[in-house]
CSV table of C-alpha atoms and ligand atoms in Angstrom, one decimal:
chain,number,residue,atom,x,y,z
A,104,MET,CA,100.9,113.2,131.5
A,105,THR,CA,104.6,112.4,130.6
A,106,GLU,CA,106.4,111.7,127.1
A,107,ALA,CA,107.1,108.3,128.8
A,108,ALA,CA,104.0,107.5,129.4
A,109,ALA,CA,103.1,109.0,126.3
A,110,LEU,CA,104.8,106.6,124.1
A,111,ALA,CA,104.8,103.8,126.3
A,112,ARG,CA,100.7,104.1,125.7
A,113,GLN,CA,101.0,104.3,121.9
A,114,THR,CA,102.9,102.0,121.9
A,115,ASN,CA,100.9,99.7,123.5
A,116,ASP,CA,97.9,100.6,121.6
A,117,LEU,CA,96.1,98.3,119.5
A,118,ASP,CA,93.6,100.7,117.5
A,119,ALA,CA,95.6,101.4,114.9
A,120,PHE,CA,97.0,98.3,113.3
A,121,TRP,CA,94.2,96.7,111.2
A,122,LEU,CA,95.2,93.1,111.1
A,123,PRO,CA,94.5,91.1,107.7
A,124,PHE,CA,92.6,88.1,107.5
A,125,THR,CA,91.6,88.7,111.4
A,126,PRO,CA,89.1,89.2,113.0
A,127,ASN,CA,90.3,92.5,114.4
A,128,ARG,CA,87.4,92.5,117.3
A,129,ALA,CA,87.6,89.4,118.8
A,130,PHE,CA,91.5,89.3,118.6
A,131,LYS,CA,92.4,93.1,120.1
A,132,ARG,CA,90.0,91.7,123.1
A,133,GLY,CA,92.2,89.1,123.3
A,134,PRO,CA,95.8,89.7,121.9
A,135,ARG,CA,97.8,86.3,120.9
A,136,LEU,CA,101.2,88.5,120.6
A,137,ILE,CA,104.4,86.8,119.5
A,138,ALA,CA,108.3,88.6,120.7
A,139,ARG,CA,111.0,86.3,119.4
A,140,ALA,CA,111.4,82.7,118.0
A,141,LYS,CA,114.6,80.6,117.6
A,142,ASP,CA,114.6,77.5,115.5
A,143,MET,CA,110.9,75.2,116.3
A,144,HIS,CA,109.9,78.1,118.6
A,145,TYR,CA,107.5,80.9,119.3
A,146,PHE,CA,108.3,83.0,122.5
A,147,THR,CA,105.1,85.5,123.7
A,148,PRO,CA,106.3,88.6,125.5
A,149,ASP,CA,105.9,86.7,129.0
A,150,GLY,CA,108.5,84.3,127.8
A,151,ARG,CA,105.8,81.2,126.6
A,152,ALA,CA,107.8,79.5,124.3
A,153,VAL,CA,105.4,78.4,121.7
A,154,ILE,CA,105.8,75.1,119.0
A,155,ASP,CA,104.7,76.3,115.8
A,156,GLY,CA,102.8,74.1,113.8
A,157,LEU,CA,102.6,76.0,110.6
A,158,ALA,CA,105.9,77.4,110.0
A,159,GLY,CA,105.5,80.6,110.6
A,160,LEU,CA,102.5,81.1,107.8
A,161,TRP,CA,103.9,78.4,105.8
A,162,CYS,CA,106.9,79.7,104.9
A,163,SER,CA,109.7,79.5,107.3
A,164,ASN,CA,110.7,75.8,106.1
A,165,ALA,CA,114.3,75.5,108.2
A,166,GLY,CA,112.8,77.2,111.0
A,167,HIS,CA,113.2,80.5,112.7
A,168,ASN,CA,116.1,83.2,113.0
A,169,ARG,CA,118.8,80.9,111.6
A,170,ASP,CA,122.1,81.9,112.6
A,171,PRO,CA,123.5,81.5,108.6
A,172,ILE,CA,120.3,83.2,107.6
A,173,VAL,CA,120.2,86.2,110.0
A,174,ALA,CA,123.8,86.7,109.7
A,175,ALA,CA,123.4,87.1,105.9
A,176,ILE,CA,121.1,89.8,106.1
A,177,GLN,CA,123.1,91.6,108.3
A,178,ARG,CA,125.7,91.7,106.0
A,179,GLN,CA,123.9,92.2,103.4
A,180,ALA,CA,122.4,95.4,105.0
A,181,ALA,CA,126.0,96.7,106.1
A,182,LYS,CA,126.6,96.3,102.3
A,183,LEU,CA,124.0,97.0,100.5
A,184,ASP,CA,121.0,98.5,101.2
A,185,TYR,CA,119.5,98.3,98.3
A,186,ALA,CA,120.1,99.1,94.2
A,187,PRO,CA,117.1,99.3,91.2
A,188,ALA,CA,116.4,96.4,89.7
A,189,PHE,CA,115.0,98.3,86.7
A,190,GLN,CA,117.7,99.1,84.4
A,191,PHE,CA,121.0,98.0,86.9
A,192,ALA,CA,121.3,95.3,89.2
A,193,HIS,CA,123.4,94.2,92.3
A,194,ALA,CA,125.6,90.5,91.9
A,195,GLY,CA,123.6,88.8,94.2
A,196,ALA,CA,120.1,88.8,92.1
A,197,PHE,CA,121.9,86.6,89.5
A,198,GLU,CA,123.4,84.5,92.0
A,199,LEU,CA,119.8,83.6,93.8
A,200,ALA,CA,118.4,83.5,90.1
A,201,SER,CA,120.7,80.5,89.3
A,202,ARG,CA,120.4,78.9,92.3
A,203,ILE,CA,116.7,78.5,92.1
A,204,ALA,CA,116.9,77.9,88.3
A,205,GLY,CA,119.4,75.5,89.3
A,206,LEU,CA,116.9,74.0,91.6
A,207,ALA,CA,114.2,73.8,89.0
A,208,PRO,CA,113.1,70.9,86.7
A,209,ALA,CA,113.6,70.7,82.3
A,210,ASP,CA,113.8,73.8,81.3
A,211,LEU,CA,112.4,76.6,84.1
A,212,ASN,CA,115.5,78.3,84.1
A,213,ARG,CA,114.8,82.2,84.1
A,214,VAL,CA,113.6,83.6,86.9
A,215,PHE,CA,111.5,87.2,87.8
A,216,PHE,CA,111.6,88.5,91.4
A,217,CYS,CA,108.7,89.9,92.9
A,218,ASN,CA,108.1,90.4,96.7
A,219,SER,CA,105.2,87.9,97.6
A,220,GLY,CA,102.9,85.0,96.3
A,221,SER,CA,100.1,87.6,95.8
A,222,GLU,CA,102.9,90.0,92.9
A,223,ALA,CA,103.9,86.0,92.0
A,224,VAL,CA,101.0,85.0,90.4
A,225,ASP,CA,99.9,88.6,88.6
A,226,THR,CA,103.4,88.9,87.3
A,227,ALA,CA,102.5,84.9,85.9
A,228,LEU,CA,99.2,86.1,84.7
A,229,LYS,CA,100.8,89.1,82.8
A,230,ILE,CA,103.5,87.2,81.2
A,231,ALA,CA,101.2,84.5,79.9
A,232,LEU,CA,99.1,86.3,78.6
A,233,ALA,CA,102.0,89.0,77.2
A,234,TYR,CA,103.8,85.7,76.2
A,235,HIS,CA,100.3,85.2,73.7
A,236,ASN,CA,100.7,88.7,72.8
A,237,VAL,CA,103.8,88.9,71.5
A,238,ARG,CA,103.4,85.9,69.9
A,239,GLY,CA,100.5,86.5,67.4
A,240,GLU,CA,98.2,85.2,69.4
A,241,GLY,CA,96.7,88.7,71.3
A,242,ALA,CA,93.0,86.7,72.0
A,243,ARG,CA,94.5,84.1,73.9
A,244,THR,CA,92.8,86.5,77.2
A,245,ARG,CA,91.0,83.8,78.7
A,246,LEU,CA,92.4,82.7,82.3
A,247,ILE,CA,91.5,79.2,84.0
A,248,GLY,CA,91.6,79.0,87.6
A,249,ARG,CA,89.9,76.4,90.3
A,250,GLU,CA,87.0,76.4,93.1
A,251,ARG,CA,88.9,76.5,96.0
A,252,GLY,CA,92.3,77.8,95.0
A,253,TYR,CA,94.1,80.4,96.8
A,254,HIS,CA,96.6,82.3,94.7
A,255,GLY,CA,96.7,85.7,97.0
A,256,VAL,CA,94.8,89.1,96.8
A,257,GLY,CA,95.6,91.3,94.1
A,258,PHE,CA,92.9,91.3,91.7
A,259,GLY,CA,94.7,88.5,89.6
A,260,GLY,CA,94.8,86.2,92.5
A,261,ILE,CA,91.2,86.5,93.5
A,262,SER,CA,89.4,86.0,89.8
A,263,VAL,CA,91.2,82.8,89.4
A,264,GLY,CA,91.2,82.3,92.6
A,265,GLY,CA,88.3,80.0,94.1
A,266,LEU,CA,87.5,81.4,98.1
A,267,VAL,CA,84.3,82.8,97.7
A,268,ASN,CA,85.2,85.4,100.5
A,269,ASN,CA,88.3,85.8,98.9
A,270,ARG,CA,86.3,87.8,95.9
A,271,LYS,CA,82.9,88.5,96.9
A,272,PHE,CA,83.3,91.8,98.4
A,273,PHE,CA,85.9,93.2,95.4
A,274,GLY,CA,83.5,93.8,92.5
A,275,SER,CA,83.7,92.1,89.2
A,276,LEU,CA,87.3,90.7,89.2
A,277,LEU,CA,89.1,90.3,85.8
A,278,THR,CA,86.7,89.4,83.2
A,279,GLY,CA,87.5,86.3,81.0
A,280,VAL,CA,88.0,84.6,83.8
A,281,ASP,CA,86.7,80.7,84.2
A,282,HIS,CA,87.1,77.5,86.9
A,283,LEU,CA,87.8,74.1,86.6
A,284,PRO,CA,85.6,72.2,89.7
A,285,ALA,CA,88.0,71.5,92.8
A,286,THR,CA,89.6,68.5,93.0
A,287,TYR,CA,88.0,67.2,96.6
A,288,SER,CA,85.1,64.9,97.4
A,289,ARG,CA,84.7,63.7,101.0
A,290,GLU,CA,82.6,61.2,99.8
A,291,HIS,CA,85.5,59.4,97.4
A,292,GLN,CA,88.9,60.9,99.4
A,293,ALA,CA,88.2,60.4,103.3
A,294,PHE,CA,91.4,60.3,104.9
A,295,ALA,CA,93.4,60.4,102.3
A,296,ARG,CA,97.2,60.0,103.1
A,297,GLY,CA,99.1,61.6,99.8
A,298,GLU,CA,97.4,62.1,96.7
A,299,PRO,CA,93.7,60.4,96.3
A,300,GLU,CA,93.0,57.6,93.9
A,301,TRP,CA,90.0,59.3,92.8
A,302,GLY,CA,89.8,62.3,90.6
A,303,ALA,CA,92.0,62.4,87.8
A,304,HIS,CA,88.8,62.5,85.8
A,305,LEU,CA,88.3,66.2,86.6
A,306,ALA,CA,90.9,67.5,84.6
A,307,ASP,CA,88.6,66.8,82.2
A,308,ASP,CA,86.3,69.7,82.8
A,309,LEU,CA,89.2,71.6,80.8
A,310,GLU,CA,88.6,70.3,77.8
A,311,ARG,CA,84.3,71.5,78.4
A,312,ILE,CA,85.8,74.7,79.6
A,313,VAL,CA,87.9,75.0,75.5
A,314,THR,CA,85.0,73.6,74.2
A,315,LEU,CA,83.1,76.6,75.2
A,316,HIS,CA,85.1,78.9,74.7
A,317,ASP,CA,87.4,78.1,71.9
A,318,ALA,CA,91.8,77.3,72.9
A,319,SER,CA,92.6,80.1,70.7
A,320,THR,CA,91.0,82.4,73.4
A,321,ILE,CA,92.4,80.9,75.9
A,322,ALA,CA,95.7,82.4,77.7
A,323,ALA,CA,96.6,80.1,80.3
A,324,VAL,CA,95.4,77.8,83.3
A,325,ILE,CA,96.4,78.0,87.0
A,326,VAL,CA,96.5,75.6,89.7
A,327,GLU,CA,98.4,74.9,93.4
A,328,PRO,CA,99.9,71.8,92.8
A,329,MET,CA,98.9,71.3,96.0
A,330,ALA,CA,96.3,73.3,97.4
A,331,GLY,CA,97.1,74.5,100.7
A,332,SER,CA,95.2,77.6,102.1
A,333,THR,CA,91.6,76.2,101.7
A,334,GLY,CA,93.1,73.2,103.6
A,335,VAL,CA,96.0,70.8,102.1
A,336,LEU,CA,94.4,69.1,99.0
A,337,ALA,CA,97.0,66.5,97.1
A,338,PRO,CA,96.1,66.4,93.4
A,339,PRO,CA,94.0,63.3,92.4
A,340,LYS,CA,97.0,60.8,90.7
A,341,GLY,CA,97.2,61.5,87.5
A,342,TYR,CA,95.3,64.7,87.9
A,343,LEU,CA,97.7,67.2,87.3
A,344,GLU,CA,99.4,65.2,84.1
A,345,ARG,CA,96.4,65.5,82.2
A,346,LEU,CA,95.5,69.1,82.9
A,347,ARG,CA,99.4,69.2,81.1
A,348,ALA,CA,98.3,66.9,78.2
A,349,ILE,CA,94.7,68.9,77.4
A,350,CYS,CA,97.3,72.5,78.1
A,351,ASP,CA,100.3,70.4,74.9
A,352,LYS,CA,97.5,69.5,73.0
A,353,HIS,CA,95.1,73.4,73.0
A,354,GLY,CA,98.9,75.7,73.1
A,355,ILE,CA,97.5,76.7,76.8
A,356,LEU,CA,100.4,77.6,79.4
A,357,LEU,CA,100.1,75.7,82.8
A,358,ILE,CA,101.3,77.8,85.9
A,359,PHE,CA,101.8,76.0,88.9
A,360,ASP,CA,101.7,78.0,92.1
A,361,GLU,CA,103.8,77.0,94.1
A,362,VAL,CA,103.9,79.5,96.5
A,363,ILE,CA,103.2,76.5,99.4
A,364,THR,CA,104.7,73.9,97.7
A,365,GLY,CA,108.0,75.7,96.8
A,366,PHE,CA,111.0,74.9,99.3
A,367,GLY,CA,110.5,71.6,100.3
A,368,ARG,CA,107.0,71.2,101.2
A,369,LEU,CA,105.9,68.7,99.4
A,370,GLY,CA,109.9,66.3,99.9
A,371,HIS,CA,111.3,68.1,96.8
A,372,ALA,CA,112.5,71.6,96.0
A,373,PHE,CA,108.9,72.4,93.6
A,374,ALA,CA,105.8,69.7,93.6
A,375,ALA,CA,106.8,69.9,89.5
A,376,GLU,CA,109.3,67.5,90.2
A,377,ARG,CA,107.5,65.1,92.8
A,378,TYR,CA,105.0,64.7,90.6
A,379,GLY,CA,106.9,64.3,87.6
A,380,VAL,CA,104.8,67.3,85.2
A,381,THR,CA,106.7,70.2,84.3
A,382,PRO,CA,104.2,73.3,83.4
A,383,ASP,CA,105.5,76.6,81.9
A,384,LEU,CA,105.9,78.9,85.0
A,385,ILE,CA,106.1,78.8,88.5
A,386,CYS,CA,105.1,80.9,90.8
A,387,PHE,CA,107.2,80.8,94.2
A,388,ALA,CA,107.4,83.3,97.6
A,389,LYS,CA,107.6,82.4,100.9
A,390,GLY,CA,109.9,79.5,101.6
A,391,VAL,CA,112.5,81.0,99.3
A,392,THR,CA,113.8,82.8,102.6
A,393,SER,CA,112.4,80.7,104.8
A,394,GLY,CA,110.1,83.8,105.3
A,395,ALA,CA,112.8,85.9,106.8
A,396,VAL,CA,112.5,88.6,103.8
A,397,PRO,CA,109.6,89.0,102.1
A,398,MET,CA,110.3,88.2,98.2
A,399,GLY,CA,108.6,86.3,95.7
A,400,GLY,CA,108.9,85.5,92.0
A,401,VAL,CA,108.0,83.5,88.8
A,402,ILE,CA,110.5,80.8,86.9
A,403,ALA,CA,109.4,80.5,83.1
A,404,ARG,CA,110.6,77.7,80.7
A,405,GLU,CA,113.1,78.6,78.2
A,406,GLY,CA,111.0,79.1,75.3
A,407,VAL,CA,108.5,81.5,77.1
A,408,TYR,CA,111.2,84.2,78.2
A,409,GLU,CA,112.5,83.7,74.3
A,410,ALA,CA,109.9,84.5,72.7
A,411,PHE,CA,110.5,88.2,74.5
A,412,MET,CA,113.4,88.3,73.0
A,413,ARG,CA,112.9,89.9,70.0
A,414,GLY,CA,112.5,93.5,68.5
A,415,PRO,CA,115.1,96.2,68.8
A,416,GLU,CA,117.1,95.3,71.7
A,417,HIS,CA,117.1,98.8,73.5
A,418,VAL,CA,113.5,98.4,74.3
A,419,ILE,CA,111.9,96.7,76.9
A,420,GLU,CA,110.6,93.4,76.5
A,421,LEU,CA,108.3,92.8,79.2
A,422,PHE,CA,106.7,95.9,81.0
A,423,HIS,CA,106.5,94.8,84.2
A,424,GLY,CA,108.4,94.9,88.0
A,425,TYR,CA,108.4,96.5,91.2
A,426,THR,CA,110.6,98.6,93.0
A,427,TYR,CA,111.7,95.7,95.1
A,428,SER,CA,112.5,93.0,92.6
A,429,ALA,CA,115.7,91.1,93.6
A,430,HIS,CA,115.5,92.9,96.5
A,431,PRO,CA,119.6,92.6,98.6
A,432,LEU,CA,118.2,91.9,101.8
A,433,ALA,CA,115.7,89.2,100.3
A,434,CYS,CA,118.5,87.9,97.5
A,435,ALA,CA,121.3,87.6,100.4
A,436,ALA,CA,117.9,85.7,102.7
A,437,GLY,CA,117.3,83.5,100.1
A,438,ILE,CA,121.1,82.3,99.0
A,439,ALA,CA,121.3,81.6,102.9
A,440,ALA,CA,118.1,79.7,102.5
A,441,LEU,CA,119.1,77.6,99.9
A,442,ASP,CA,122.3,77.1,101.2
A,443,LEU,CA,120.6,75.8,104.4
A,444,TYR,CA,118.3,73.7,102.3
A,445,ARG,CA,120.9,72.2,100.9
A,446,ASP,CA,123.6,71.7,103.5
A,447,GLU,CA,120.8,69.9,105.9
A,448,ASN,CA,119.4,67.9,103.4
A,449,LEU,CA,115.9,69.3,104.4
A,450,PHE,CA,113.8,68.7,101.1
A,451,GLU,CA,115.0,64.4,101.7
A,452,ARG,CA,114.3,65.3,105.1
A,453,ALA,CA,110.6,66.5,104.3
A,454,ARG,CA,110.4,62.7,102.6
A,455,LYS,CA,111.3,61.1,105.4
A,456,LEU,CA,109.0,62.6,108.3
A,457,GLU,CA,105.9,61.8,105.4
A,458,PRO,CA,105.0,58.9,107.0
A,459,LEU,CA,105.2,60.3,110.4
A,460,VAL,CA,103.8,63.2,109.6
A,461,ALA,CA,100.4,61.2,108.1
A,462,ASP,CA,100.4,58.5,111.0
A,463,ALA,CA,100.4,61.3,113.8
A,464,ALA,CA,97.5,62.8,111.8
A,465,MET,CA,95.5,59.8,110.7
A,466,ALA,CA,96.0,59.0,114.7
A,467,LEU,CA,92.9,61.9,115.3
A,468,LYS,CA,90.2,59.9,113.3
A,469,GLY,CA,87.6,59.4,115.6
A,470,THR,CA,88.1,62.6,117.3
A,471,PRO,CA,84.9,64.1,117.9
A,472,ASN,CA,84.1,66.8,115.3
A,473,VAL,CA,87.1,65.2,112.9
A,474,LEU,CA,85.1,64.9,109.6
A,475,ASP,CA,88.3,64.5,107.5
A,476,ILE,CA,92.0,64.6,107.8
A,477,ARG,CA,94.3,64.8,104.9
A,478,ALA,CA,98.1,64.8,104.5
A,479,VAL,CA,101.2,65.1,102.3
A,480,GLY,CA,104.3,66.2,102.3
A,481,VAL,CA,105.1,68.1,106.1
A,482,ALA,CA,101.0,68.9,106.2
A,483,ALA,CA,98.0,68.2,107.2
A,484,GLY,CA,94.5,69.2,106.9
A,485,ILE,CA,92.0,68.9,109.3
A,486,ASP,CA,88.4,69.6,108.8
A,487,LEU,CA,86.0,69.8,111.7
A,488,ALA,CA,81.9,69.4,111.7
A,489,SER,CA,80.7,73.6,111.6
A,490,ARG,CA,78.2,74.4,114.4
A,491,PRO,CA,74.8,75.4,113.2
A,492,GLY,CA,74.7,79.2,111.7
A,493,ALA,CA,78.6,79.3,112.5
A,494,VAL,CA,80.7,78.1,110.3
A,495,GLY,CA,84.5,78.6,111.3
A,496,LYS,CA,84.0,79.2,115.0
A,497,ARG,CA,84.6,75.8,116.0
A,498,ALA,CA,87.9,75.9,114.3
A,499,TYR,CA,88.7,79.0,114.9
A,500,GLU,CA,88.1,78.1,119.0
A,501,VAL,CA,90.2,75.1,117.9
A,502,MET,CA,93.1,77.4,117.5
A,503,GLU,CA,92.5,80.1,120.3
A,504,HIS,CA,93.1,77.1,122.6
A,505,ALA,CA,96.1,76.0,121.2
A,506,PHE,CA,97.6,79.1,121.0
A,507,GLY,CA,96.6,79.7,124.7
A,508,GLU,CA,96.7,76.7,126.5
A,509,GLU,CA,98.6,73.9,124.4
A,510,ASN,CA,101.1,76.2,123.4
A,511,LEU,CA,101.0,76.1,119.7
A,512,LEU,CA,100.6,77.8,116.3
A,513,ILE,CA,98.5,76.5,113.9
A,514,ARG,CA,96.1,77.8,111.1
A,515,VAL,CA,92.6,77.7,110.8
A,516,SER,CA,90.5,78.2,107.5
A,517,GLY,CA,87.0,78.3,107.7
A,518,ASP,CA,86.6,75.0,109.7
A,519,THR,CA,89.3,73.1,108.4
A,520,LEU,CA,92.7,73.7,110.7
A,521,ALA,CA,96.0,73.5,109.3
A,522,ILE,CA,99.6,72.0,110.1
A,523,ALA,CA,102.9,72.4,108.6
A,524,PRO,CA,105.6,72.7,110.5
A,525,PRO,CA,108.9,73.7,109.7
A,526,LEU,CA,110.9,70.6,108.4
A,527,ILE,CA,113.4,70.6,110.8
A,528,VAL,CA,110.5,69.0,112.8
A,529,SER,CA,111.9,66.1,115.0
A,530,GLU,CA,109.9,63.1,115.4
A,531,ALA,CA,109.0,63.8,119.1
A,532,GLN,CA,108.0,67.3,118.2
A,533,ILE,CA,105.6,65.7,116.0
A,534,ALA,CA,103.8,63.6,117.8
A,535,GLU,CA,103.9,67.0,120.3
A,536,ILE,CA,102.2,68.5,118.0
A,537,PHE,CA,99.7,66.2,116.7
A,538,GLU,CA,98.5,65.2,120.4
A,539,LYS,CA,98.4,69.7,121.0
A,540,VAL,CA,95.9,69.5,118.3
A,541,GLY,CA,94.0,66.3,119.8
A,542,ARG,CA,93.6,68.0,123.2
A,543,ALA,CA,92.8,71.5,122.2
A,544,ILE,CA,89.9,69.6,119.2
A,545,ARG,CA,88.4,67.7,122.8
A,546,ALA,CA,88.5,70.9,124.9
A,547,VAL,CA,86.4,72.6,122.3
A,548,VAL,CA,82.5,71.4,122.4
B,633,PLP,C1,99.3,79.3,96.8
B,633,PLP,C2,99.0,80.4,97.2
B,633,PLP,N1,99.5,81.9,95.9
B,633,PLP,C3,100.0,82.7,96.7
B,633,PLP,C4,100.0,83.1,97.8
B,633,PLP,C5,99.9,84.7,98.5
B,633,PLP,O1,101.1,84.9,98.6
B,633,PLP,P1,101.1,86.3,99.6
B,633,PLP,O2,100.7,86.1,100.7
B,633,PLP,O3,103.5,86.2,99.5
B,633,PLP,O4,100.9,86.9,99.0
B,633,PLP,C6,99.6,82.1,99.4
B,633,PLP,C7,99.6,82.1,100.7
B,633,PLP,O5,99.5,81.3,101.0
B,633,PLP,C8,99.7,81.2,98.7
B,633,PLP,O6,99.1,80.0,99.3
């Protein structure tokens, strides 16, 4: 074999890459390959334009390969490729932190950087535990998550998370974790636009958990304000307010995991603003760079940060961080993405698009096998009837059909379809996306 032929074979070999959250054998029999992207579209190696119905993976909120973000990354790579964030820093880190603090509500103004949503969740949980510890309440070690919650794949995130397949293979997880009930009830909420009327009382379950364990043992509650990965579950009206009130009453920190809802998905910089509820910590990732460079982080309220700023000044206050915290390329991409969100009014645009997304999604009511549709912000979830003994197969086939035959990228979780296009999506493209979804659902029996 010539050297060129060997190289060609190597680069075409699908064996070595173990794909995450993917049925590898099925994928490798019929790979869905993406070669490049621009704005609302992906392009396959053979040149098909595929409309992006999921902002990549809920992250490319400004669309793909936007010139200002590309240029900012290129400039930064040529100037400063890497600088350590332990004991040293570069200007971009301070600038991006200030910009994020400026977007966050109330006194959420201290930003700790990491590289992903999973790391953001672990960071927030660790800050919560350490916060109580440094204040002399070290017995507060319990963490409360929620059934159906998704908080990434670190041990912290899967422990507080509530998706069984992400948990059951991985041992005993963190100890001292409890879960609130999921907020979804098809019986009471089917075909809800925005926040369902029913379900605020489910927050009161936190009182039961406090009674069971005692508040003095509980450090934090973590929830997604809108649960995205499990299938777009908006919070019932009044639910988050009640959680906040119960946390306040018992000295428990409230963490919003805004990895999906941050940076415009619900029409605001953060869902905390949409709902008028101020958590103590916000986890972010994805949209902060519009997906262009990995980045995540945690925004802390002033008082949380200040609790650590005691003791001798030469001593590290929080023994936590990542080699790539505040990576220069991520900071450059983040600043450029925030500029784009501001200059193109993309959060406001998302608010204007919300009713159109809801109309287009709800038009699929009555399509065979559609059991429920939910829409909030620029996001929709569609539950399909599972095939007996083959949960997830129908939705997987719809996704395959959508990509192969309709030139549409969407996501599936179990038998739920998720649609959440970039916030630059046009009105015509919203119609196009949901028409394609409808055809794909009808094509799969
Ligand atoms: C709410 C939430 N938290 C955490 C994560 C994990 O983020 P990552 O995949 O960047 O680790 C996700 C990813 O979808 C998410 O939706």
